[in-house]
Amino acid sequence: MQESWNSEKSKDLYGISHWGKSYFNISKEGDLQVHPSGKPAQKINVHTLTEDLVERGLRLPILIRFSDILHSRIQLISNCFEKAIKEYSYRGDYKGVYPIKVNQERHLVQDIVKYGEKFHLGLECGSKPELLIALAFLKSEEAFIICNGFKDSEYIETALLSQLIGRNTVIVVDRMAEVQLIINASKKLKIKPRIGFRCKLNSQGQGKWIESSGAKSKFGLTPSEMVSSIALLKKAGLLKSIELLHFHIGSQIPSIQSIKSSVKEAAHFYTELKKLAPALSLIDVGGGLGVDYDGSGASDSSTNYSEQEYANDVVSIIQSICDERKVEHPHIISESGRTLVAHSTMLIFNILGANEILKSNIDFKVTDKDSRLVQEIFEIYENVGKHNVNESYNDLVEKKRDTLQLFKYGALDLKQRAKAEDLYWASATKIQKFAQQNKEDAGDIYYSLEAELADTYFCNFSVFQSLPDSWALKQLFPVMPIHRLETKPDKRAVLVDLTCDSDGKIDSFINISEGKPQKYLEVHKLLKSQPYYLGVFLTGAYQEILGDLHNLFGDIDAVHVSINKKGYMIDHVVEGDAVTDVLSYVSYDKTILIEKIRKSCEHYIQEESLTRSEARLLMKHYEQGLSGYTYFEE
Ligand SMILES: *Cc1c(COP(=O)(O)O)cnc(C)c1O
């Protein structure tokens, strides 16, 4: 009998209220909805939108960006700091800078600059190319351009010169050697630099990105280097140029305790530095503000604090240490990137097919004509019950081993092996049901069968191109169907991608009720008559640029969507790579490829093994292939 199901149950199952903030919901009809402004009244049906995009000729997989979500995130972070400053009567102001490396896509950066203007949101760059983006797109005289990363003279001179066209550019000294480069460039160009020091904190971050902090971290000055740098700058008459103290303990810090202890240490650095460099007036607390990807509040893919708590702690800790030391409150800068852009982007792909290993019912008879082994497995199948779960499981594992052995020695024919395996899956399914009812004694069995019994769903995307952190860091992202959610997703699946790499899969998913990840995703049975779409959410930070071309699956189509009176409109389409594009990255030239095929055709036309019209057809396919999408096309 079909268990009664509805959209609310799907919402609980996939934990939307835990990771979705106020941006996601499910309609009564079972479609995923996005509320780009965070307000329930403004909504876009993601399923309808996807079909609309396909109808317009866009291709799956596709990235959908909602600029209103960006807007809402920028507002949120600025408001949190504003509120904290008011509440604590803090006497400095707050300005954020968006670190371009988190997502450099032009339309997105343009949106950030546009929506950030009101809040004097600036840009942070970590390399020369990123500086060039910042200089061209951020024209505000109020907002900061913060220059981090490895710097050569060209980087430094460009940053200095940008002050002459009204840019508010601060060069952060990440390594001691940069001090002399800055002094030289400043002398040469006769421009007074605005300088920040990045300090090396002892307080370690936590989570997957801790390497950014500690005494051995890549960037930052030790206390002794800081003292020498001040002496050097003083000698060059540039003591007044030291305006900012910066630190960054790493991205996605899961625990507020780590954040608090690093802000504390940095605030002490600030008050001490202020004694030696009196023009100091800015403290830049870096990034690290995490995104709650899995909704657990208790893992590396989550956070145990809210944005408001983060702002409150930063403001109040700096305040109390400065008050204690009788130092004026500095203006606060933060470099949050992940939390500004992650929510704005979702990845949508279709399922190409399923490999259902689950034979939960036996549709054949087992008789004494069958091999002993088949009969024995059938016995396990028949006799398994609550009382003998462990025993049945151990027997079954042994019989599976025997099956493979006997086949290898020629003692089992293909038909008998097929029967044995079908019986194996049916028994395993039955055992798992009993194990689930008694997790105390049979929990191990339950969890080890969980992955083994899941179906495989073949997905039209590449993990390496679109979700590199899921592969490289085992980061959890929310994944779920975007339609049919009014009905029960009664299949369990592992998702595999289009690459030929066994790592090209997602096999770890959010499980809110157990508080630890599960090895399968609840999905619906595929229907012949209609496509099945899955979405991966909160993918706006880092994924696109870290993605790679494994198996030559290229960039995917992307659209920027905004809400309007009629519902929504497509603001920009950014077409993904054509096959020709990805081939050119590895030095294949389209004309040479075509020429080679044409020559082969000519040869076989001469040999009379290929007709002219067959040659024309082959050439047509080849050329269409070159201009096509790298993903699966219908
Ligand atoms: C990467 C980086 C950031 C961004 O951190 P998020 O955790 O994504 O907000 C900020 N500052 C510096 C110096 C960085 O290198």
XYZ file of C-alpha atoms and ligand atoms in Angstrom:
649
model
C 0.000 0.000 0.000
C 1.211 3.473 -0.883
C 2.149 5.465 2.206
C 0.427 8.840 2.153
C 2.863 11.546 1.235
C 2.909 15.276 0.553
C 5.218 18.196 -0.141
C 5.682 18.929 3.561
C 7.119 15.466 4.070
C 9.561 15.978 1.218
C 10.565 19.279 2.753
C 11.435 17.513 5.998
C 13.116 14.605 4.278
C 15.553 16.813 2.348
C 16.046 19.206 5.270
C 15.137 22.331 3.299
C 14.340 24.393 6.358
C 17.778 23.551 7.751
C 19.986 24.602 4.808
C 17.610 26.605 2.628
C 17.302 29.714 4.828
C 14.254 31.581 3.590
C 15.170 30.956 -0.055
C 13.670 27.548 -0.787
C 10.358 25.789 -0.378
C 8.148 23.194 -2.071
C 4.814 24.029 -3.646
C 1.701 22.018 -2.836
C 1.960 20.519 -6.302
C 5.392 19.176 -5.441
C 7.734 21.537 -7.322
C 10.767 23.140 -5.747
C 10.332 26.879 -5.348
C 12.916 29.560 -4.879
C 12.230 32.834 -3.075
C 15.091 34.947 -4.429
C 14.460 37.959 -2.218
C 13.923 35.761 0.832
C 10.259 36.838 0.956
C 7.598 34.124 0.614
C 5.422 36.217 -1.700
C 8.072 36.381 -4.421
C 8.659 32.954 -5.850
C 9.902 31.136 -8.894
C 9.004 27.537 -9.664
C 12.362 25.893 -10.381
C 10.829 23.018 -12.343
C 8.886 25.343 -14.634
C 11.943 27.561 -14.989
C 14.090 24.578 -15.992
C 11.621 23.485 -18.671
C 11.334 27.074 -19.844
C 15.127 27.271 -20.225
C 15.225 23.999 -22.155
C 12.474 25.314 -24.392
C 14.583 28.400 -25.064
C 17.358 26.163 -26.323
C 19.543 26.087 -23.231
C 21.144 22.806 -22.387
C 21.446 20.615 -19.328
C 23.410 20.548 -17.105
C 22.824 24.207 -16.374
C 23.759 26.695 -13.678
C 21.000 29.033 -12.595
C 21.949 32.182 -10.733
C 19.461 34.368 -8.931
C 20.738 37.921 -8.670
C 18.072 38.748 -6.091
C 19.607 36.159 -3.759
C 22.953 37.921 -4.136
C 21.256 41.192 -3.332
C 19.629 39.696 -0.267
C 22.913 38.185 0.995
C 24.796 41.468 0.584
C 22.054 43.261 2.482
C 22.040 40.638 5.196
C 25.761 40.752 5.980
C 25.911 44.562 5.913
C 22.820 44.810 8.090
C 24.234 42.348 10.615
C 27.284 44.544 11.106
C 25.220 47.719 11.151
C 22.988 46.234 13.810
C 25.940 45.076 15.918
C 27.602 48.493 15.673
C 24.410 50.177 16.818
C 23.747 47.720 19.589
C 27.207 47.997 21.095
C 27.573 51.746 20.355
C 30.749 50.899 18.493
C 32.544 54.020 17.307
C 33.895 52.814 13.966
C 32.068 51.857 10.802
C 31.910 48.681 8.730
C 32.658 48.067 5.064
C 32.857 44.681 3.422
C 35.005 43.662 0.474
C 34.073 40.765 -1.801
C 37.024 38.446 -2.540
C 36.923 38.017 -6.306
C 38.520 34.554 -6.192
C 35.317 33.048 -4.752
C 33.530 33.582 -8.066
C 35.002 35.816 -10.776
C 32.169 35.545 -13.301
C 31.669 38.989 -14.778
C 27.883 39.330 -14.462
C 28.067 38.145 -10.887
C 30.837 40.612 -9.985
C 28.845 43.361 -11.703
C 25.792 42.460 -9.645
C 27.844 42.500 -6.462
C 29.216 45.949 -7.258
C 25.740 47.205 -8.158
C 23.957 45.856 -5.087
C 26.916 46.616 -2.848
C 27.150 50.290 -3.754
C 24.725 51.365 -1.087
C 26.823 49.558 1.533
C 30.203 50.676 0.155
C 31.043 47.064 -0.530
C 34.494 46.842 -2.104
C 36.538 44.120 -3.757
C 39.449 42.011 -2.572
C 41.991 40.678 -5.027
C 44.569 37.968 -4.584
C 46.413 38.224 -7.888
C 47.203 40.600 -10.746
C 44.312 39.493 -12.956
C 41.882 39.953 -10.079
C 43.275 43.436 -9.413
C 42.646 44.340 -13.032
C 39.023 43.220 -12.692
C 38.593 45.233 -9.491
C 40.070 48.400 -10.985
C 37.776 48.304 -13.985
C 34.548 47.443 -12.185
C 34.709 49.202 -8.839
C 34.544 52.925 -9.326
C 33.405 53.977 -5.871
C 35.661 56.312 -3.913
C 34.218 55.026 -0.650
C 34.587 51.306 -1.125
C 37.937 49.607 -0.656
C 40.060 47.622 -3.026
C 42.179 45.357 -0.843
C 45.245 43.828 -2.490
C 46.367 40.479 -1.105
C 48.417 37.604 -2.487
C 51.880 37.408 -4.041
C 52.901 40.782 -5.383
C 55.579 41.783 -7.867
C 56.489 45.397 -8.718
C 53.966 45.495 -11.525
C 51.124 44.513 -9.177
C 52.271 47.102 -6.622
C 52.766 49.918 -9.129
C 49.350 49.294 -10.676
C 47.795 49.425 -7.213
C 49.588 52.697 -6.422
C 48.656 54.324 -9.726
C 45.018 53.379 -9.238
C 44.866 55.902 -6.380
C 45.263 58.610 -9.003
C 41.978 57.610 -10.638
C 40.077 57.776 -7.392
C 40.386 54.155 -6.308
C 40.584 53.424 -2.628
C 43.357 50.854 -2.868
C 45.153 49.324 0.105
C 48.160 47.059 -0.399
C 48.373 44.356 2.236
C 51.899 43.165 2.999
C 51.611 39.380 2.952
C 55.351 38.688 2.925
C 58.227 40.705 4.368
C 59.897 41.068 0.937
C 56.968 43.148 -0.294
C 57.819 46.039 2.036
C 60.922 46.958 0.043
C 59.050 46.582 -3.256
C 56.396 48.998 -1.998
C 59.018 51.512 -0.829
C 60.777 51.351 -4.211
C 57.590 51.723 -6.220
C 56.425 54.585 -4.061
C 59.721 56.442 -4.555
C 59.670 55.815 -8.279
C 56.072 56.986 -8.801
C 56.021 59.560 -5.993
C 52.757 58.154 -4.675
C 52.177 57.553 -0.962
C 50.996 53.980 -0.517
C 48.187 52.864 1.764
C 49.546 49.818 3.497
C 48.108 46.941 5.502
C 49.971 44.260 7.411
C 48.703 40.708 7.372
C 49.484 39.132 10.707
C 50.194 35.494 11.332
C 47.880 34.423 14.090
C 48.622 31.641 16.440
C 44.926 30.829 16.820
C 44.136 28.041 14.414
C 41.012 27.846 12.387
C 39.243 24.530 12.206
C 37.658 22.484 9.516
C 38.892 21.679 6.051
C 40.862 24.867 5.375
C 42.933 25.318 8.545
C 46.222 25.674 6.701
C 45.565 29.414 6.256
C 46.514 30.140 9.850
C 49.212 29.367 12.383
C 52.893 30.224 12.493
C 53.681 28.110 9.397
C 50.944 29.596 7.214
C 51.830 30.773 3.735
C 51.039 34.447 4.224
C 51.458 36.941 7.000
C 54.159 38.624 9.049
C 55.555 37.256 12.279
C 55.770 39.777 15.144
C 59.470 40.193 14.480
C 58.903 40.803 10.760
C 56.245 43.334 11.651
C 58.665 45.272 13.856
C 61.344 45.260 11.119
C 58.792 46.331 8.497
C 57.763 49.305 10.612
C 61.421 50.333 10.950
C 61.944 50.083 7.197
C 58.864 52.141 6.413
C 59.687 54.704 9.060
C 63.125 55.154 7.565
C 61.540 55.702 4.150
C 59.219 58.332 5.610
C 56.174 56.095 5.154
C 55.166 55.369 8.743
C 51.852 57.136 8.158
C 51.094 54.769 5.313
C 50.455 51.899 7.712
C 46.672 52.052 7.963
C 45.369 48.520 8.239
C 45.837 45.261 10.090
C 44.608 42.144 8.324
C 44.202 38.466 9.128
C 42.499 35.515 7.496
C 42.333 32.172 9.275
C 40.811 30.180 6.417
C 37.462 29.612 4.754
C 34.320 27.883 6.087
C 35.167 28.027 9.785
C 32.585 25.728 11.380
C 32.967 26.915 14.952
C 32.384 30.346 16.451
C 34.968 29.561 19.147
C 37.770 29.588 16.538
C 36.506 32.867 15.136
C 36.324 34.474 18.562
C 39.807 33.427 19.587
C 41.361 34.674 16.356
C 39.559 38.030 16.547
C 40.782 38.345 20.119
C 44.385 37.715 19.162
C 44.148 40.061 16.175
C 42.622 42.842 18.282
C 45.619 42.629 20.598
C 47.891 42.828 17.560
C 45.941 45.914 16.533
C 46.319 47.754 19.819
C 50.037 46.922 19.973
C 50.651 47.915 16.362
C 48.783 51.149 16.935
C 51.466 52.171 19.478
C 54.152 51.861 16.791
C 52.144 53.043 13.792
C 49.743 55.757 14.966
C 48.010 56.210 11.590
C 46.524 52.714 11.928
C 42.723 52.928 11.716
C 41.423 49.811 9.962
C 41.104 46.206 11.032
C 40.320 43.652 8.318
C 39.028 40.381 9.747
C 39.337 38.401 6.494
C 36.902 35.669 5.419
C 35.905 32.447 7.100
C 32.228 33.173 7.794
C 30.791 29.786 6.910
C 27.764 28.525 5.006
C 25.510 25.910 6.556
C 25.572 23.441 3.672
C 24.165 20.442 5.501
C 21.979 22.099 8.118
C 23.505 20.032 10.922
C 25.150 22.831 12.888
C 27.826 20.308 13.771
C 30.073 19.347 10.859
C 32.796 20.839 8.667
C 30.133 21.541 6.020
C 28.110 23.511 8.556
C 28.409 26.302 11.141
C 27.429 26.516 14.799
C 26.653 30.243 14.552
C 24.527 32.710 12.574
C 25.691 35.685 10.521
C 24.414 37.991 13.267
C 26.352 36.145 15.960
C 29.460 36.433 13.800
C 29.042 40.201 13.423
C 28.234 40.631 17.120
C 31.343 38.751 18.183
C 33.668 40.569 15.781
C 32.390 43.988 16.843
C 32.166 43.351 20.580
C 35.548 41.632 20.905
C 37.402 44.378 19.037
C 35.542 46.954 21.080
C 36.280 45.466 24.465
C 39.986 44.987 23.775
C 40.360 48.508 22.357
C 38.470 49.988 25.326
C 40.681 48.068 27.718
C 43.768 49.443 25.987
C 42.301 52.913 25.524
C 42.648 52.719 21.771
C 40.168 54.354 19.404
C 37.779 51.843 17.769
C 39.038 50.966 14.300
C 36.811 50.817 11.238
C 36.067 47.181 10.480
C 36.485 45.499 7.111
C 35.527 41.902 6.405
C 36.288 39.757 3.375
C 33.373 37.350 3.327
C 32.959 35.710 -0.036
C 31.456 32.279 0.390
C 28.544 33.511 2.448
C 27.714 36.238 -0.109
C 27.584 34.049 -3.202
C 27.004 30.387 -2.253
C 23.199 30.596 -2.068
C 22.808 32.453 -5.350
C 23.616 29.546 -7.660
C 22.124 26.114 -8.262
C 23.135 23.304 -10.568
C 20.360 21.465 -12.405
C 20.872 18.242 -14.351
C 18.766 15.432 -15.734
C 18.978 11.715 -15.076
C 19.876 9.623 -18.099
C 18.938 6.261 -16.703
C 19.156 3.965 -13.739
C 20.873 0.776 -12.886
C 18.478 -0.902 -10.519
C 20.158 -3.794 -8.816
C 17.366 -4.161 -6.374
C 15.471 -7.359 -7.027
C 13.437 -7.299 -3.906
C 11.110 -9.997 -5.177
C 11.974 -13.321 -6.744
C 10.145 -13.965 -9.986
C 11.442 -17.495 -10.512
C 11.208 -20.861 -8.805
C 14.056 -22.605 -7.063
C 13.896 -26.377 -7.379
C 16.203 -29.297 -6.665
C 17.378 -29.034 -10.278
C 19.160 -25.823 -9.283
C 22.692 -25.951 -7.966
C 23.241 -26.591 -4.259
C 24.486 -23.048 -3.857
C 21.374 -21.481 -5.347
C 19.239 -23.608 -3.097
C 21.249 -22.583 -0.065
C 20.904 -18.872 -0.793
C 17.193 -19.404 -1.336
C 17.060 -20.928 2.133
C 18.653 -17.834 3.629
C 16.110 -15.730 1.766
C 13.208 -17.769 3.087
C 14.369 -18.022 6.674
C 15.686 -14.580 7.523
C 13.784 -12.939 10.382
C 14.216 -10.550 13.255
C 15.941 -13.170 15.410
C 18.699 -14.183 12.952
C 19.759 -11.011 11.119
C 23.453 -11.267 11.974
C 23.647 -14.972 11.226
C 21.799 -14.630 7.910
C 24.009 -11.765 6.858
C 27.214 -13.668 7.601
C 25.933 -16.714 5.699
C 24.926 -14.562 2.777
C 28.333 -12.898 2.529
C 29.931 -16.342 2.480
C 27.582 -17.582 -0.260
C 28.379 -14.568 -2.356
C 32.043 -15.436 -2.136
C 31.275 -19.051 -3.053
C 29.260 -17.918 -6.069
C 32.225 -16.069 -7.516
C 34.635 -18.913 -6.711
C 32.493 -21.623 -8.285
C 31.940 -19.548 -11.422
C 35.676 -19.016 -11.717
C 36.317 -22.770 -11.559
C 33.649 -23.478 -14.134
C 31.365 -25.196 -11.615
C 28.494 -22.733 -12.046
C 26.965 -21.778 -15.384
C 25.886 -18.253 -16.305
C 22.182 -18.898 -15.713
C 22.866 -20.324 -12.243
C 25.158 -17.415 -11.425
C 22.417 -14.988 -12.463
C 19.947 -16.786 -10.188
C 22.404 -16.782 -7.309
C 22.995 -13.042 -7.670
C 19.311 -12.174 -7.925
C 18.742 -14.197 -4.769
C 21.643 -12.425 -3.118
C 20.094 -8.983 -3.709
C 16.652 -10.121 -2.649
C 18.056 -11.605 0.575
C 20.166 -8.535 1.276
C 17.087 -6.331 0.869
C 15.150 -8.470 3.283
C 18.027 -8.542 5.781
C 18.330 -4.781 5.625
C 14.661 -4.358 6.483
C 15.076 -6.433 9.615
C 18.367 -4.697 10.450
C 16.610 -1.330 10.256
C 14.062 -2.478 12.819
C 16.838 -3.422 15.181
C 19.630 -0.929 14.665
C 20.980 -1.488 18.161
C 22.155 -5.004 17.372
C 22.376 -4.859 13.612
C 23.301 -1.212 12.957
C 26.583 -2.151 11.280
C 24.804 -4.398 8.830
C 22.226 -1.749 8.099
C 24.822 0.905 7.260
C 27.038 -1.359 5.200
C 24.078 -2.525 3.110
C 22.827 1.039 2.744
C 25.267 1.887 -0.035
C 25.352 -1.592 -1.536
C 21.607 -1.740 -2.036
C 21.211 1.721 -3.499
C 20.416 1.989 -7.193
C 22.758 3.872 -9.467
C 21.345 6.934 -11.205
C 23.333 8.126 -14.220
C 23.521 11.901 -14.168
C 24.182 14.357 -16.951
C 27.014 16.381 -15.401
C 30.617 16.074 -14.257
C 31.491 16.199 -10.569
C 34.983 17.381 -11.518
C 33.674 20.318 -13.546
C 30.708 21.374 -11.422
C 31.241 20.157 -7.833
C 34.997 19.800 -7.318
C 34.768 20.240 -3.540
C 32.364 17.310 -3.301
C 35.077 15.166 -4.859
C 38.249 16.720 -3.434
C 37.126 17.642 0.074
C 34.088 15.387 0.535
C 32.122 18.560 1.160
C 28.377 17.987 1.449
C 26.018 19.964 -0.753
C 22.242 19.773 -0.562
C 20.964 17.579 -3.425
C 17.321 16.812 -4.211
C 14.759 16.369 -6.990
C 13.114 19.597 -8.124
C 9.727 18.046 -8.938
C 7.357 15.146 -8.091
C 7.888 16.046 -4.441
C 4.212 15.576 -3.600
C 4.848 11.862 -4.096
C 7.102 9.674 -2.031
C 10.648 9.275 -3.334
C 10.766 5.568 -2.588
C 13.995 4.661 -4.345
C 17.471 5.038 -2.946
C 20.251 5.977 -5.294
C 23.896 6.835 -5.572
C 24.564 9.461 -8.256
C 27.257 8.813 -10.832
C 28.401 11.346 -13.403
C 29.369 11.192 -17.074
C 33.105 10.830 -16.569
C 34.828 7.464 -16.810
C 36.356 8.009 -13.391
C 35.178 5.891 -10.471
C 35.488 9.014 -8.297
C 32.930 10.766 -10.499
C 29.997 10.267 -8.179
C 28.083 11.627 -5.216
C 27.550 9.008 -2.538
C 27.244 11.077 0.609
C 24.095 13.021 1.362
C 22.507 15.095 4.069
C 20.519 13.199 6.659
C 18.958 15.650 9.075
C 17.247 13.124 11.327
C 20.361 11.037 11.992
C 22.702 14.024 12.137
C 25.309 12.248 10.027
C 25.564 11.793 6.271
C 23.871 8.863 4.542
C 25.208 6.957 1.558
C 22.177 7.289 -0.723
C 19.691 9.888 -1.881
C 15.950 9.282 -1.798
C 14.717 9.635 -5.368
C 11.666 8.785 -7.437
C 11.352 5.916 -9.850
C 12.161 7.094 -13.348
C 9.162 7.382 -15.647
C 9.487 6.603 -19.338
C 7.353 9.524 -20.369
C 9.105 12.367 -18.562
C 12.546 13.672 -17.698
C 13.725 13.586 -14.108
C 15.649 16.591 -12.775
C 17.857 16.899 -9.738
C 19.270 20.095 -8.263
C 22.420 20.707 -6.259
C 22.194 23.841 -4.150
C 24.451 26.485 -2.598
C 27.040 25.980 -5.329
C 27.872 29.650 -5.970
C 31.208 29.713 -4.119
C 34.465 28.325 -5.528
C 33.025 25.431 -7.575
C 33.123 26.887 -11.068
C 36.677 28.117 -11.091
C 38.097 25.084 -9.306
C 36.266 22.790 -11.713
C 38.362 21.006 -14.312
C 38.083 19.431 -17.737
C 38.339 15.772 -16.752
C 37.308 13.680 -19.781
C 36.921 17.028 -21.578
C 33.564 17.897 -20.066
C 33.625 21.674 -20.304
C 31.962 24.687 -18.770
C 28.195 24.360 -18.671
C 25.512 26.794 -19.770
C 24.656 29.404 -17.160
C 21.787 31.856 -16.845
C 21.170 34.845 -14.625
C 17.569 35.158 -13.541
C 15.871 38.013 -11.747
C 12.373 38.477 -10.427
C 10.024 40.961 -12.047
C 6.310 41.709 -12.047
C 5.514 38.851 -14.415
C 7.483 36.369 -12.370
C 10.992 36.324 -13.683
C 13.192 37.209 -16.600
C 16.445 35.868 -18.014
C 18.979 38.693 -17.749
C 22.022 36.964 -19.191
C 22.907 33.712 -20.844
C 26.512 32.559 -20.650
C 26.962 29.732 -23.089
C 29.055 26.772 -21.972
C 32.008 25.325 -23.879
C 31.565 23.770 -27.280
C 33.576 20.640 -28.028
C 35.855 22.791 -30.227
C 36.612 25.006 -27.203
C 37.684 22.186 -24.902
C 39.711 20.597 -27.687
C 41.537 23.854 -28.264
C 42.558 23.954 -24.562
C 44.575 20.821 -25.263
C 45.936 22.188 -28.563
C 43.647 20.517 -31.104
C 42.753 22.696 -34.018
C 39.311 22.304 -35.524
C 40.432 22.725 -39.138
C 43.199 20.157 -38.769
C 40.797 17.635 -37.260
C 38.283 18.144 -40.064
C 41.018 17.900 -42.669
C 42.211 14.571 -41.264
C 38.737 13.047 -41.390
C 38.144 14.417 -44.872
C 41.374 12.793 -46.099
C 40.374 9.449 -44.599
C 37.002 9.706 -46.307
C 38.637 10.477 -49.637
C 40.915 7.460 -49.282
C 38.015 5.089 -48.651
C 35.928 6.650 -51.426
C 38.817 5.784 -53.753
C 38.866 2.264 -52.318
C 35.128 2.162 -52.953
C 34.307 1.084 -49.412
C 32.588 4.382 -48.645
C 29.980 6.094 -50.804
C 29.962 9.830 -51.330
C 26.737 10.248 -49.440
C 28.060 8.197 -46.506
C 31.122 10.423 -46.501
C 28.899 13.493 -46.445
C 26.951 12.067 -43.509
C 30.105 11.264 -41.549
C 31.510 14.756 -42.176
C 28.226 16.292 -41.070
C 28.222 14.329 -37.806
C 31.856 15.167 -37.189
C 31.381 18.887 -37.711
C 28.191 18.977 -35.666
C 30.008 17.115 -32.907
C 32.702 19.767 -32.852
C 30.282 22.621 -32.440
C 28.065 20.786 -29.930
C 27.884 20.696 -26.143
C 30.307 18.415 -24.300
C 27.475 16.864 -22.264
C 24.773 14.374 -23.145
C 22.366 15.795 -25.705
C 18.942 14.352 -26.491
C 39.784 33.241 0.124
C 39.931 34.431 0.949
C 38.793 35.036 1.509
C 37.401 34.499 1.334
O 37.022 33.711 2.404
P 35.526 33.136 2.536
O 35.673 32.168 3.642
O 35.155 32.545 1.248
O 34.634 34.234 2.902
C 38.972 36.193 2.231
N 40.215 36.714 2.424
C 41.327 36.135 1.916
C 42.645 36.746 2.143
C 41.222 34.965 1.179
O 42.313 34.397 0.691
